[in-house]
mmCIF file of C-alpha atoms in Angstrom:
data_model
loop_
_atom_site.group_PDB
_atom_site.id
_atom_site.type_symbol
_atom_site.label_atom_id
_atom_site.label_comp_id
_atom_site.label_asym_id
_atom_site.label_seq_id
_atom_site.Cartn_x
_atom_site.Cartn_y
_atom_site.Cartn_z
ATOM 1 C CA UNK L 1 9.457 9.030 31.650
ATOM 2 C CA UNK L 2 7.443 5.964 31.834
ATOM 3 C CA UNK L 3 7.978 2.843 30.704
ATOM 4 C CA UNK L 4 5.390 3.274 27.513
ATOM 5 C CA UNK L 5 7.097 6.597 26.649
ATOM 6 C CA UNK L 6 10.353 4.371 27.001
ATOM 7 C CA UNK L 7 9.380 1.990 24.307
ATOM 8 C CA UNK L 8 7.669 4.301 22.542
ATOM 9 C CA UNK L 9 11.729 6.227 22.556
ATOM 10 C CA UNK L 10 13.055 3.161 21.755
ATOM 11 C CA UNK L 11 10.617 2.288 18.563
ATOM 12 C CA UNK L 12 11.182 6.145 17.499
ATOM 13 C CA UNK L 13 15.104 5.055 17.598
ATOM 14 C CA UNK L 14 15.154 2.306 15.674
ATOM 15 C CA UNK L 15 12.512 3.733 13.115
ATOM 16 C CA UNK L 16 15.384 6.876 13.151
ATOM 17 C CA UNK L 17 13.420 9.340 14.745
ATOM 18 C CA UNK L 18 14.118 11.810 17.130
ATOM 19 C CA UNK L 19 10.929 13.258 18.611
ATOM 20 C CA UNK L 20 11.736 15.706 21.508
ATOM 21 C CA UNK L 21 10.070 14.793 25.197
ATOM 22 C CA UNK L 22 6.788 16.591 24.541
ATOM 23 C CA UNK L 23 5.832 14.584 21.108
ATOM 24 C CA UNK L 24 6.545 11.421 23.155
ATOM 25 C CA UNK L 25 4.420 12.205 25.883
ATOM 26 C CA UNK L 26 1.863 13.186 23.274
ATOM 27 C CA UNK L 27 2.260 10.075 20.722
ATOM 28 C CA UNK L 28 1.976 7.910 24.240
ATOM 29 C CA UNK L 29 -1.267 9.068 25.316
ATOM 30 C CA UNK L 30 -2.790 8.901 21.836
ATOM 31 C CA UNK L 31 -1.097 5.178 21.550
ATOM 32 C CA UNK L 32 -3.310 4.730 24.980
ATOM 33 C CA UNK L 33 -6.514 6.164 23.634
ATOM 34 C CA UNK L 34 -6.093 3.783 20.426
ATOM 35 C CA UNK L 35 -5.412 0.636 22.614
ATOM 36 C CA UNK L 36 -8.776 2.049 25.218
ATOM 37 C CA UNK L 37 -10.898 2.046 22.428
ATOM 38 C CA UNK L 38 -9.857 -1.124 20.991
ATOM 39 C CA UNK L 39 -10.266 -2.881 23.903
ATOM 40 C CA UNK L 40 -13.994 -1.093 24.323
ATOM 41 C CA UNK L 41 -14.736 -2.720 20.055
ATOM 42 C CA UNK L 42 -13.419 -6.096 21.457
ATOM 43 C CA UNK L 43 -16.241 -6.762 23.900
ATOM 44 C CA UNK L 44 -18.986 -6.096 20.944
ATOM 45 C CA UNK L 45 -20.183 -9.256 20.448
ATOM 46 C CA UNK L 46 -20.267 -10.192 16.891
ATOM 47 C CA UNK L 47 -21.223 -13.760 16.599
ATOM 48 C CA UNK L 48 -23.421 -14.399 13.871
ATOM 49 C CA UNK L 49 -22.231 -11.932 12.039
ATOM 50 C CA UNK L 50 -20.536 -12.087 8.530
ATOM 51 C CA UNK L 51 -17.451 -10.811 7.641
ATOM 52 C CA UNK L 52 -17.662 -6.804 6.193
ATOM 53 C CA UNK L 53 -15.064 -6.582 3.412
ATOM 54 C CA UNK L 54 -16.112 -3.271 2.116
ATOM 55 C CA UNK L 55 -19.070 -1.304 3.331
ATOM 56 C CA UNK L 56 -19.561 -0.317 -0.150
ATOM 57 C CA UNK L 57 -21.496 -2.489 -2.935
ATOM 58 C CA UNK L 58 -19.242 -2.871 -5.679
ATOM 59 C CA UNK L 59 -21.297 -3.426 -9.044
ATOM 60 C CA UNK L 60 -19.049 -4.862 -12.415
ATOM 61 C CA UNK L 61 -18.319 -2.385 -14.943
ATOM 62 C CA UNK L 62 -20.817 -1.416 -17.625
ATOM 63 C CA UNK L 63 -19.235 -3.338 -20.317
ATOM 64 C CA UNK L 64 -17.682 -6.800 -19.992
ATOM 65 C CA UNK L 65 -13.955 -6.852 -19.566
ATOM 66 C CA UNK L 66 -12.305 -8.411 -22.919
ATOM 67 C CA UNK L 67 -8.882 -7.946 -24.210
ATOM 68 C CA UNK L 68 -8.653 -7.518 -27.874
ATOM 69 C CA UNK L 69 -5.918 -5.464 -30.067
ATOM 70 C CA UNK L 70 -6.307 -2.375 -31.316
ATOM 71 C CA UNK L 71 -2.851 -2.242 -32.840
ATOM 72 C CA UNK L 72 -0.993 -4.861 -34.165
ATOM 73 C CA UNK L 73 2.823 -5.141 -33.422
ATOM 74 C CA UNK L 74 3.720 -4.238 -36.677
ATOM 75 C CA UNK L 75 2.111 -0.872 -36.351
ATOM 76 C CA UNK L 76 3.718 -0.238 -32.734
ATOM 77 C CA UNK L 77 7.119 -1.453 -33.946
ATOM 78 C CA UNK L 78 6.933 1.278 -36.877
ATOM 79 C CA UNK L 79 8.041 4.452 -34.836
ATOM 80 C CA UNK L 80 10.697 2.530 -33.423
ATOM 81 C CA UNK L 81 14.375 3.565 -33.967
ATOM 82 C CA UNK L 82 15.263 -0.187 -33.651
ATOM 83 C CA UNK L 83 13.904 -3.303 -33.510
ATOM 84 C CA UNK L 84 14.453 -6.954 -35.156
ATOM 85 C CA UNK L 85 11.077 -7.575 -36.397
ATOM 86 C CA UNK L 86 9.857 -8.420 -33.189
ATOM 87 C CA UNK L 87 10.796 -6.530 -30.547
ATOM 88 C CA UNK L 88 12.541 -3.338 -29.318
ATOM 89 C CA UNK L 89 15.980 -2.662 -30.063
ATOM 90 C CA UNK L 90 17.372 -0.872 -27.094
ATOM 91 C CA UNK L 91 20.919 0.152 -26.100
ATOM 92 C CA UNK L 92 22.299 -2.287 -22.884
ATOM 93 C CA UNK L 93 22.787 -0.215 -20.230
ATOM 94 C CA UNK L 94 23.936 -2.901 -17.597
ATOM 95 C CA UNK L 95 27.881 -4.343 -18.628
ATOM 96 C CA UNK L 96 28.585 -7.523 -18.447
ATOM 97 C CA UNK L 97 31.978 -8.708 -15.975
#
């Protein structure tokens, strides 16, 4: 097993997995392809270039965000079972010591 495929057992072990022999060998050669082609995107040289946050333009929404009420408290706190006026009456479900 090489040493890759070691730490690559070892990360699998403390993550709590238990791939057999095969998977590692597999998982290791794709973890080499990743780093490869990483290394092949570093050299692009990308001075003078701005930083890409979303390759899609993202317009505002049709209408203009504003909060307003369409109920008032009094109508939500109707269909309540409990409240004090103000709030929800609920039963405690954490005891106290």
């Amino acid at each position: 097993m090489s040493s890759q495929s070691q730490n690559l057992a070892h990360l699998c072990k403390l993550a709590k997995l238990s791939p057999d022999e095969k998977t590692l060998e597999k998982i290791s050669r794709q973890f080499t392809d990743i780093i490869n082609y990483i290394d092949i995107l570093s050299e692009a040289n990308t001075e003078n270039i701005a930083p890409l946050y979303s390759p899609v333009f993202h317009e505002s929404a049709v209408r203009e965000d504003k909060a307003f009420h369409r109920q008032t408290p009094e109508q939500i706190l109707k269909n309540a079972p409990e409240t004090d006026g103000t709030y929800f009456m609920v039963p405690r479900i954490v005891e106290g010591k």
